């Protein structure tokens, strides 16, 4: 029996410096090679963009945008600026709730959170109090 992950939400934290490319696009809509991050994360259930970009993102994607899908109790949130999704180290998140943080910047790379904590995090991009943090060294997020 395989491990079952909670629904995945690909989010744009708005913290990258990609202007003017992100004036009309979320970070996960930028091409990095032949595909965008959103195209690579085909298993993502939903997308979360900044409040200003959400209406535009909705016109380009069939997945829910800026809404927690279904009635799941927890979600796996993945930053749209994550460098290499194929080698993203999710193991520290598998046993329970927590956040992977890039040590250099202090920004969230990925998180496994309860529905309530996920909603709070996505609205503010601030890690809720009491949530375990695991720092990862190296450049894990695209910055510019």
Short mmCIF file of N, CA and C in Angstrom, two decimals:
data_model
loop_
_atom_site.label_atom_id
_atom_site.label_comp_id
_atom_site.label_asym_id
_atom_site.label_seq_id
_atom_site.Cartn_x
_atom_site.Cartn_y
_atom_site.Cartn_z
N UNK A 1 0.85 -1.19 0.00
CA UNK A 1 0.00 0.00 0.00
C UNK A 1 0.89 1.24 0.00
N UNK A 2 0.69 2.14 -0.93
CA UNK A 2 1.51 3.34 -1.08
C UNK A 2 1.10 4.44 -0.13
N UNK A 3 2.00 5.36 0.09
CA UNK A 3 1.74 6.51 0.94
C UNK A 3 0.82 7.47 0.21
N UNK A 4 -0.21 7.92 0.89
CA UNK A 4 -1.16 8.84 0.28
C UNK A 4 -0.91 10.26 0.80
N UNK A 5 -0.62 11.15 -0.13
CA UNK A 5 -0.39 12.55 0.23
C UNK A 5 -1.70 13.31 0.29
N UNK A 6 -1.76 14.33 1.14
CA UNK A 6 -2.94 15.19 1.14
C UNK A 6 -3.01 15.99 -0.15
N UNK A 7 -4.13 16.65 -0.43
CA UNK A 7 -4.22 17.49 -1.63
C UNK A 7 -3.09 18.52 -1.66
N UNK A 8 -2.55 18.74 -2.86
CA UNK A 8 -1.41 19.64 -3.03
C UNK A 8 -1.89 20.99 -3.55
N UNK A 9 -1.42 22.05 -2.91
CA UNK A 9 -1.71 23.41 -3.36
C UNK A 9 -0.38 24.07 -3.71
N UNK A 10 -0.26 24.49 -4.94
CA UNK A 10 0.92 25.21 -5.41
C UNK A 10 0.66 26.70 -5.16
N UNK A 11 1.55 27.35 -4.39
CA UNK A 11 1.28 28.74 -4.02
C UNK A 11 2.39 29.69 -4.48
N UNK A 12 1.99 30.94 -4.70
CA UNK A 12 2.91 32.03 -5.02
C UNK A 12 2.99 32.89 -3.77
N UNK A 13 4.18 32.95 -3.18
CA UNK A 13 4.33 33.75 -1.97
C UNK A 13 4.57 35.23 -2.24
N UNK A 14 4.75 35.59 -3.52
CA UNK A 14 4.95 37.00 -3.87
C UNK A 14 6.29 37.56 -3.41
N UNK A 15 7.22 36.70 -3.00
CA UNK A 15 8.47 37.17 -2.43
C UNK A 15 9.65 37.15 -3.41
N UNK A 16 9.46 36.56 -4.57
CA UNK A 16 10.52 36.57 -5.57
C UNK A 16 10.64 37.92 -6.25
N UNK A 17 11.79 38.18 -6.83
CA UNK A 17 12.01 39.43 -7.56
C UNK A 17 12.12 39.08 -9.04
N UNK A 18 10.97 38.92 -9.69
CA UNK A 18 10.92 38.50 -11.08
C UNK A 18 10.32 39.56 -12.00
N UNK A 19 10.04 40.74 -11.48
CA UNK A 19 9.43 41.78 -12.29
C UNK A 19 10.27 42.11 -13.52
N UNK A 20 9.67 42.44 -14.60
CA UNK A 20 8.24 42.60 -14.85
C UNK A 20 7.52 41.29 -15.22
N UNK A 21 8.24 40.15 -15.19
CA UNK A 21 7.62 38.88 -15.58
C UNK A 21 6.42 38.51 -14.72
N UNK A 22 6.44 38.90 -13.46
CA UNK A 22 5.34 38.54 -12.57
C UNK A 22 4.33 39.67 -12.38
N UNK A 23 4.37 40.67 -13.24
CA UNK A 23 3.35 41.71 -13.16
C UNK A 23 1.98 41.15 -13.50
N UNK A 24 1.93 40.18 -14.40
CA UNK A 24 0.65 39.59 -14.83
C UNK A 24 0.62 38.07 -14.68
N UNK A 25 1.61 37.50 -13.98
CA UNK A 25 1.68 36.06 -13.80
C UNK A 25 2.11 35.74 -12.37
N UNK A 26 1.66 34.59 -11.90
CA UNK A 26 2.14 34.08 -10.61
C UNK A 26 3.49 33.41 -10.83
N UNK A 27 4.28 33.26 -9.78
CA UNK A 27 5.61 32.67 -9.92
C UNK A 27 5.56 31.26 -10.51
N UNK A 28 4.51 30.50 -10.21
CA UNK A 28 4.41 29.14 -10.74
C UNK A 28 4.00 29.11 -12.21
N UNK A 29 3.72 30.27 -12.80
CA UNK A 29 3.40 30.36 -14.22
C UNK A 29 4.60 30.76 -15.07
N UNK A 30 5.74 31.00 -14.45
CA UNK A 30 6.95 31.35 -15.20
C UNK A 30 7.58 30.09 -15.79
N UNK A 31 8.07 30.22 -17.00
CA UNK A 31 8.76 29.09 -17.64
C UNK A 31 10.16 28.96 -17.07
N UNK A 32 10.49 27.75 -16.70
CA UNK A 32 11.85 27.40 -16.29
C UNK A 32 12.22 26.19 -17.14
N UNK A 33 12.68 26.48 -18.34
CA UNK A 33 12.88 25.41 -19.32
C UNK A 33 11.67 25.37 -20.22
N UNK A 34 11.27 24.19 -20.63
CA UNK A 34 10.15 24.04 -21.55
C UNK A 34 8.79 24.20 -20.87
N UNK A 35 8.74 24.00 -19.55
CA UNK A 35 7.47 24.01 -18.83
C UNK A 35 7.45 25.06 -17.73
N UNK A 36 6.26 25.38 -17.26
CA UNK A 36 6.12 26.20 -16.06
C UNK A 36 6.10 25.27 -14.86
N UNK A 37 6.27 25.83 -13.68
CA UNK A 37 6.19 25.02 -12.47
C UNK A 37 4.80 24.42 -12.33
N UNK A 38 3.76 25.16 -12.68
CA UNK A 38 2.39 24.64 -12.61
C UNK A 38 2.22 23.45 -13.55
N UNK A 39 2.84 23.49 -14.71
CA UNK A 39 2.75 22.36 -15.64
C UNK A 39 3.52 21.15 -15.11
N UNK A 40 4.60 21.37 -14.39
CA UNK A 40 5.36 20.26 -13.82
C UNK A 40 4.61 19.60 -12.66
N UNK A 41 3.91 20.40 -11.88
CA UNK A 41 3.17 19.87 -10.74
C UNK A 41 1.75 19.51 -11.17
N UNK A 42 1.64 18.55 -12.06
CA UNK A 42 0.31 18.16 -12.55
C UNK A 42 -0.56 17.57 -11.45
N UNK A 43 0.07 17.07 -10.37
CA UNK A 43 -0.71 16.50 -9.28
C UNK A 43 -1.28 17.55 -8.33
N UNK A 44 -0.96 18.82 -8.55
CA UNK A 44 -1.51 19.88 -7.69
C UNK A 44 -3.01 19.97 -7.88
N UNK A 45 -3.72 20.00 -6.77
CA UNK A 45 -5.18 20.06 -6.78
C UNK A 45 -5.67 21.48 -6.99
N UNK A 46 -4.91 22.45 -6.45
CA UNK A 46 -5.34 23.84 -6.52
C UNK A 46 -4.11 24.75 -6.61
N UNK A 47 -4.37 26.01 -6.94
CA UNK A 47 -3.34 27.03 -7.06
C UNK A 47 -3.70 28.19 -6.13
N UNK A 48 -2.68 28.86 -5.60
CA UNK A 48 -2.93 30.02 -4.75
C UNK A 48 -2.01 31.15 -5.20
N UNK A 49 -2.59 32.24 -5.64
CA UNK A 49 -1.83 33.39 -6.13
C UNK A 49 -2.05 34.58 -5.19
N UNK A 50 -1.26 35.61 -5.38
CA UNK A 50 -1.48 36.83 -4.60
C UNK A 50 -2.88 37.35 -4.93
N UNK A 51 -3.42 38.11 -4.03
CA UNK A 51 -4.79 38.63 -4.19
C UNK A 51 -4.96 39.39 -5.51
N UNK A 52 -3.92 40.15 -5.90
CA UNK A 52 -3.99 40.94 -7.12
C UNK A 52 -3.99 40.08 -8.38
N UNK A 53 -3.26 38.97 -8.35
CA UNK A 53 -3.12 38.13 -9.54
C UNK A 53 -4.18 37.03 -9.65
N UNK A 54 -4.85 36.72 -8.58
CA UNK A 54 -5.80 35.60 -8.59
C UNK A 54 -6.83 35.66 -9.72
N UNK A 55 -7.45 36.83 -10.01
CA UNK A 55 -8.42 36.86 -11.11
C UNK A 55 -7.80 36.48 -12.46
N UNK A 56 -6.57 36.92 -12.72
CA UNK A 56 -5.89 36.56 -13.98
C UNK A 56 -5.53 35.08 -14.02
N UNK A 57 -5.05 34.56 -12.90
CA UNK A 57 -4.67 33.14 -12.84
C UNK A 57 -5.90 32.27 -13.10
N UNK A 58 -7.05 32.66 -12.57
CA UNK A 58 -8.30 31.89 -12.79
C UNK A 58 -8.63 31.76 -14.28
N UNK A 59 -8.33 32.78 -15.07
CA UNK A 59 -8.67 32.72 -16.50
C UNK A 59 -7.79 31.75 -17.26
N UNK A 60 -6.62 31.38 -16.69
CA UNK A 60 -5.67 30.52 -17.40
C UNK A 60 -5.63 29.09 -16.92
N UNK A 61 -6.32 28.79 -15.83
CA UNK A 61 -6.24 27.44 -15.25
C UNK A 61 -7.62 26.90 -14.92
N UNK A 62 -7.76 25.60 -15.06
CA UNK A 62 -9.03 24.96 -14.72
C UNK A 62 -9.07 24.51 -13.26
N UNK A 63 -7.94 24.49 -12.59
CA UNK A 63 -7.90 24.11 -11.17
C UNK A 63 -8.43 25.25 -10.32
N UNK A 64 -8.95 24.94 -9.13
CA UNK A 64 -9.40 26.01 -8.23
C UNK A 64 -8.25 26.96 -7.91
N UNK A 65 -8.56 28.24 -7.81
CA UNK A 65 -7.56 29.27 -7.49
C UNK A 65 -8.03 30.01 -6.24
N UNK A 66 -7.14 30.10 -5.27
CA UNK A 66 -7.38 30.79 -4.01
C UNK A 66 -8.60 30.27 -3.25
N UNK A 67 -8.75 28.96 -3.27
CA UNK A 67 -9.77 28.32 -2.43
C UNK A 67 -9.24 26.94 -2.04
N UNK A 68 -9.50 26.56 -0.79
CA UNK A 68 -9.09 25.24 -0.34
C UNK A 68 -10.08 24.22 -0.88
N UNK A 69 -9.62 23.28 -1.68
CA UNK A 69 -10.54 22.35 -2.33
C UNK A 69 -11.10 21.28 -1.39
N UNK A 70 -12.31 20.86 -1.67
CA UNK A 70 -12.93 19.74 -0.98
C UNK A 70 -13.05 19.92 0.52
N UNK A 71 -13.09 18.79 1.21
CA UNK A 71 -13.25 18.83 2.66
C UNK A 71 -12.07 18.17 3.37
N UNK A 72 -10.90 18.20 2.74
CA UNK A 72 -9.71 17.60 3.33
C UNK A 72 -9.37 18.28 4.65
N UNK A 73 -8.81 17.50 5.59
CA UNK A 73 -8.41 18.03 6.89
C UNK A 73 -7.03 18.66 6.86
N UNK A 74 -6.21 18.29 5.86
CA UNK A 74 -4.86 18.83 5.77
C UNK A 74 -4.46 18.96 4.31
N UNK A 75 -3.41 19.78 4.07
CA UNK A 75 -2.94 20.05 2.72
C UNK A 75 -1.43 20.06 2.68
N UNK A 76 -0.89 19.73 1.52
CA UNK A 76 0.53 19.87 1.26
C UNK A 76 0.67 21.12 0.39
N UNK A 77 1.34 22.14 0.91
CA UNK A 77 1.53 23.39 0.20
C UNK A 77 2.94 23.42 -0.35
N UNK A 78 3.09 23.77 -1.63
CA UNK A 78 4.40 23.81 -2.27
C UNK A 78 4.59 25.19 -2.89
N UNK A 79 5.71 25.82 -2.56
CA UNK A 79 6.02 27.14 -3.08
C UNK A 79 6.27 27.06 -4.58
N UNK A 80 5.64 27.95 -5.35
CA UNK A 80 5.82 27.99 -6.79
C UNK A 80 7.22 28.39 -7.21
N UNK A 81 8.04 28.86 -6.27
CA UNK A 81 9.42 29.21 -6.56
C UNK A 81 10.39 28.07 -6.26
N UNK A 82 9.89 26.90 -5.85
CA UNK A 82 10.77 25.76 -5.53
C UNK A 82 11.58 25.41 -6.77
N UNK A 83 12.89 25.25 -6.58
CA UNK A 83 13.81 25.06 -7.71
C UNK A 83 13.57 23.79 -8.49
N UNK A 84 13.64 22.66 -7.86
CA UNK A 84 13.55 21.40 -8.59
C UNK A 84 12.52 20.52 -7.91
N UNK A 85 11.31 20.51 -8.46
CA UNK A 85 10.24 19.78 -7.80
C UNK A 85 10.51 18.28 -7.72
N UNK A 86 11.27 17.74 -8.65
CA UNK A 86 11.54 16.30 -8.66
C UNK A 86 12.41 15.88 -7.48
N UNK A 87 13.25 16.79 -6.99
CA UNK A 87 14.12 16.43 -5.87
C UNK A 87 13.71 17.14 -4.57
N UNK A 88 12.51 17.68 -4.53
CA UNK A 88 12.03 18.36 -3.33
C UNK A 88 11.95 17.35 -2.19
N UNK A 89 12.63 17.65 -1.11
CA UNK A 89 12.71 16.74 0.03
C UNK A 89 11.48 16.90 0.92
N UNK A 90 10.47 16.07 0.70
CA UNK A 90 9.24 16.16 1.48
C UNK A 90 9.24 15.23 2.68
N UNK A 91 10.26 14.38 2.81
CA UNK A 91 10.30 13.40 3.89
C UNK A 91 10.06 13.98 5.28
N UNK A 92 10.66 15.13 5.63
CA UNK A 92 10.40 15.67 6.98
C UNK A 92 8.92 16.01 7.21
N UNK A 93 8.15 16.18 6.15
CA UNK A 93 6.74 16.55 6.31
C UNK A 93 5.81 15.34 6.39
N UNK A 94 6.29 14.17 6.04
CA UNK A 94 5.42 13.00 5.94
C UNK A 94 4.84 12.55 7.27
N UNK A 95 5.60 12.58 8.39
CA UNK A 95 5.00 12.09 9.63
C UNK A 95 3.91 13.00 10.20
N UNK A 96 3.91 14.26 9.89
CA UNK A 96 2.90 15.16 10.46
C UNK A 96 3.04 16.56 9.94
N UNK A 97 2.41 17.49 10.63
CA UNK A 97 2.40 18.88 10.20
C UNK A 97 3.74 19.55 10.44
N UNK A 98 4.11 20.43 9.52
CA UNK A 98 5.36 21.15 9.64
C UNK A 98 5.64 21.94 8.38
N UNK A 99 6.72 22.72 8.42
CA UNK A 99 7.10 23.58 7.30
C UNK A 99 8.58 23.38 7.02
N UNK A 100 8.92 23.24 5.73
CA UNK A 100 10.31 23.24 5.30
C UNK A 100 10.66 24.67 4.94
N UNK A 101 11.74 25.17 5.52
CA UNK A 101 12.13 26.56 5.35
C UNK A 101 13.53 26.61 4.74
N UNK A 102 13.70 27.48 3.75
CA UNK A 102 15.03 27.72 3.19
C UNK A 102 15.82 28.53 4.22
N UNK A 103 16.92 27.96 4.73
CA UNK A 103 17.70 28.60 5.80
C UNK A 103 18.20 29.98 5.39
N UNK A 104 18.63 30.13 4.16
CA UNK A 104 19.22 31.38 3.67
C UNK A 104 18.23 32.54 3.72
N UNK A 105 17.00 32.32 3.26
CA UNK A 105 16.02 33.39 3.16
C UNK A 105 14.97 33.38 4.27
N UNK A 106 14.75 32.22 4.89
CA UNK A 106 13.69 32.10 5.88
C UNK A 106 12.32 31.90 5.26
N UNK A 107 12.25 31.73 3.93
CA UNK A 107 10.98 31.55 3.24
C UNK A 107 10.56 30.09 3.22
N UNK A 108 9.26 29.86 3.24
CA UNK A 108 8.71 28.50 3.22
C UNK A 108 8.90 27.87 1.84
N UNK A 109 9.39 26.64 1.83
CA UNK A 109 9.55 25.87 0.60
C UNK A 109 8.31 25.01 0.39
N UNK A 110 7.91 24.32 1.45
CA UNK A 110 6.74 23.45 1.41
C UNK A 110 6.22 23.29 2.83
N UNK A 111 4.96 22.94 2.96
CA UNK A 111 4.37 22.76 4.29
C UNK A 111 3.27 21.72 4.23
N UNK A 112 3.14 20.98 5.29
CA UNK A 112 1.99 20.08 5.47
C UNK A 112 1.25 20.62 6.69
N UNK A 113 0.05 21.16 6.43
CA UNK A 113 -0.68 21.88 7.46
C UNK A 113 -2.14 21.46 7.53
N UNK A 114 -2.71 21.66 8.71
CA UNK A 114 -4.15 21.44 8.88
C UNK A 114 -4.89 22.46 8.02
N UNK A 115 -6.14 22.22 7.80
CA UNK A 115 -6.96 23.13 6.99
C UNK A 115 -6.91 24.55 7.56
N UNK A 116 -7.06 24.69 8.86
CA UNK A 116 -7.06 26.01 9.50
C UNK A 116 -5.71 26.70 9.34
N UNK A 117 -4.61 25.96 9.61
CA UNK A 117 -3.28 26.55 9.48
C UNK A 117 -2.93 26.85 8.02
N UNK A 118 -3.38 26.00 7.10
CA UNK A 118 -3.13 26.24 5.67
C UNK A 118 -3.81 27.53 5.23
N UNK A 119 -5.06 27.72 5.64
CA UNK A 119 -5.78 28.94 5.28
C UNK A 119 -5.08 30.17 5.84
N UNK A 120 -4.64 30.10 7.09
CA UNK A 120 -3.95 31.23 7.71
C UNK A 120 -2.63 31.52 6.99
N UNK A 121 -1.88 30.47 6.68
CA UNK A 121 -0.60 30.65 6.00
C UNK A 121 -0.79 31.26 4.62
N UNK A 122 -1.72 30.73 3.84
CA UNK A 122 -1.92 31.21 2.47
C UNK A 122 -2.41 32.66 2.42
N UNK A 123 -3.14 33.08 3.40
CA UNK A 123 -3.61 34.47 3.44
C UNK A 123 -2.50 35.45 3.81
N UNK A 124 -1.57 35.01 4.67
CA UNK A 124 -0.56 35.94 5.18
C UNK A 124 0.87 35.59 4.76
N UNK A 125 1.11 34.38 4.29
CA UNK A 125 2.44 33.84 3.99
C UNK A 125 3.34 33.92 5.23
N UNK A 126 2.73 33.80 6.39
CA UNK A 126 3.47 33.73 7.64
C UNK A 126 3.17 32.38 8.28
N UNK A 127 4.23 31.71 8.74
CA UNK A 127 4.08 30.38 9.33
C UNK A 127 3.34 30.52 10.65
N UNK A 128 2.24 29.78 10.82
CA UNK A 128 1.47 29.87 12.07
C UNK A 128 2.30 29.47 13.28
N UNK A 129 2.04 30.11 14.40
CA UNK A 129 2.74 29.81 15.65
C UNK A 129 2.52 28.35 16.02
N UNK A 130 3.56 27.74 16.55
CA UNK A 130 3.46 26.37 17.03
C UNK A 130 3.68 25.30 15.97
N UNK A 131 3.84 25.70 14.71
CA UNK A 131 4.08 24.73 13.64
C UNK A 131 5.58 24.44 13.56
N UNK A 132 5.94 23.17 13.54
CA UNK A 132 7.35 22.76 13.49
C UNK A 132 7.99 23.24 12.19
N UNK A 133 9.24 23.70 12.31
CA UNK A 133 10.01 24.19 11.15
C UNK A 133 11.25 23.32 11.00
N UNK A 134 11.54 22.97 9.74
CA UNK A 134 12.77 22.27 9.41
C UNK A 134 13.52 23.12 8.41
N UNK A 135 14.72 23.57 8.78
CA UNK A 135 15.51 24.40 7.87
C UNK A 135 16.34 23.53 6.94
N UNK A 136 16.34 23.90 5.66
CA UNK A 136 17.14 23.20 4.66
C UNK A 136 18.17 24.18 4.11
N UNK A 137 19.41 23.74 4.03
CA UNK A 137 20.47 24.61 3.52
C UNK A 137 20.47 24.62 2.00
N UNK A 138 21.21 25.55 1.45
CA UNK A 138 21.32 25.65 0.00
C UNK A 138 20.23 26.51 -0.60
N UNK A 139 20.36 26.77 -1.90
CA UNK A 139 19.36 27.55 -2.63
C UNK A 139 18.24 26.64 -3.05
N UNK A 140 17.12 26.71 -2.36
CA UNK A 140 15.97 25.85 -2.62
C UNK A 140 14.88 26.56 -3.39
N UNK A 141 14.90 27.91 -3.37
CA UNK A 141 13.86 28.70 -4.02
C UNK A 141 14.48 29.63 -5.06
N UNK A 142 13.80 29.80 -6.18
CA UNK A 142 14.24 30.78 -7.16
C UNK A 142 13.99 32.17 -6.56
N UNK A 143 14.94 33.07 -6.73
CA UNK A 143 14.80 34.39 -6.14
C UNK A 143 14.64 35.52 -7.14
N UNK A 144 15.28 35.36 -8.30
CA UNK A 144 15.18 36.38 -9.35
C UNK A 144 15.65 35.80 -10.66
#
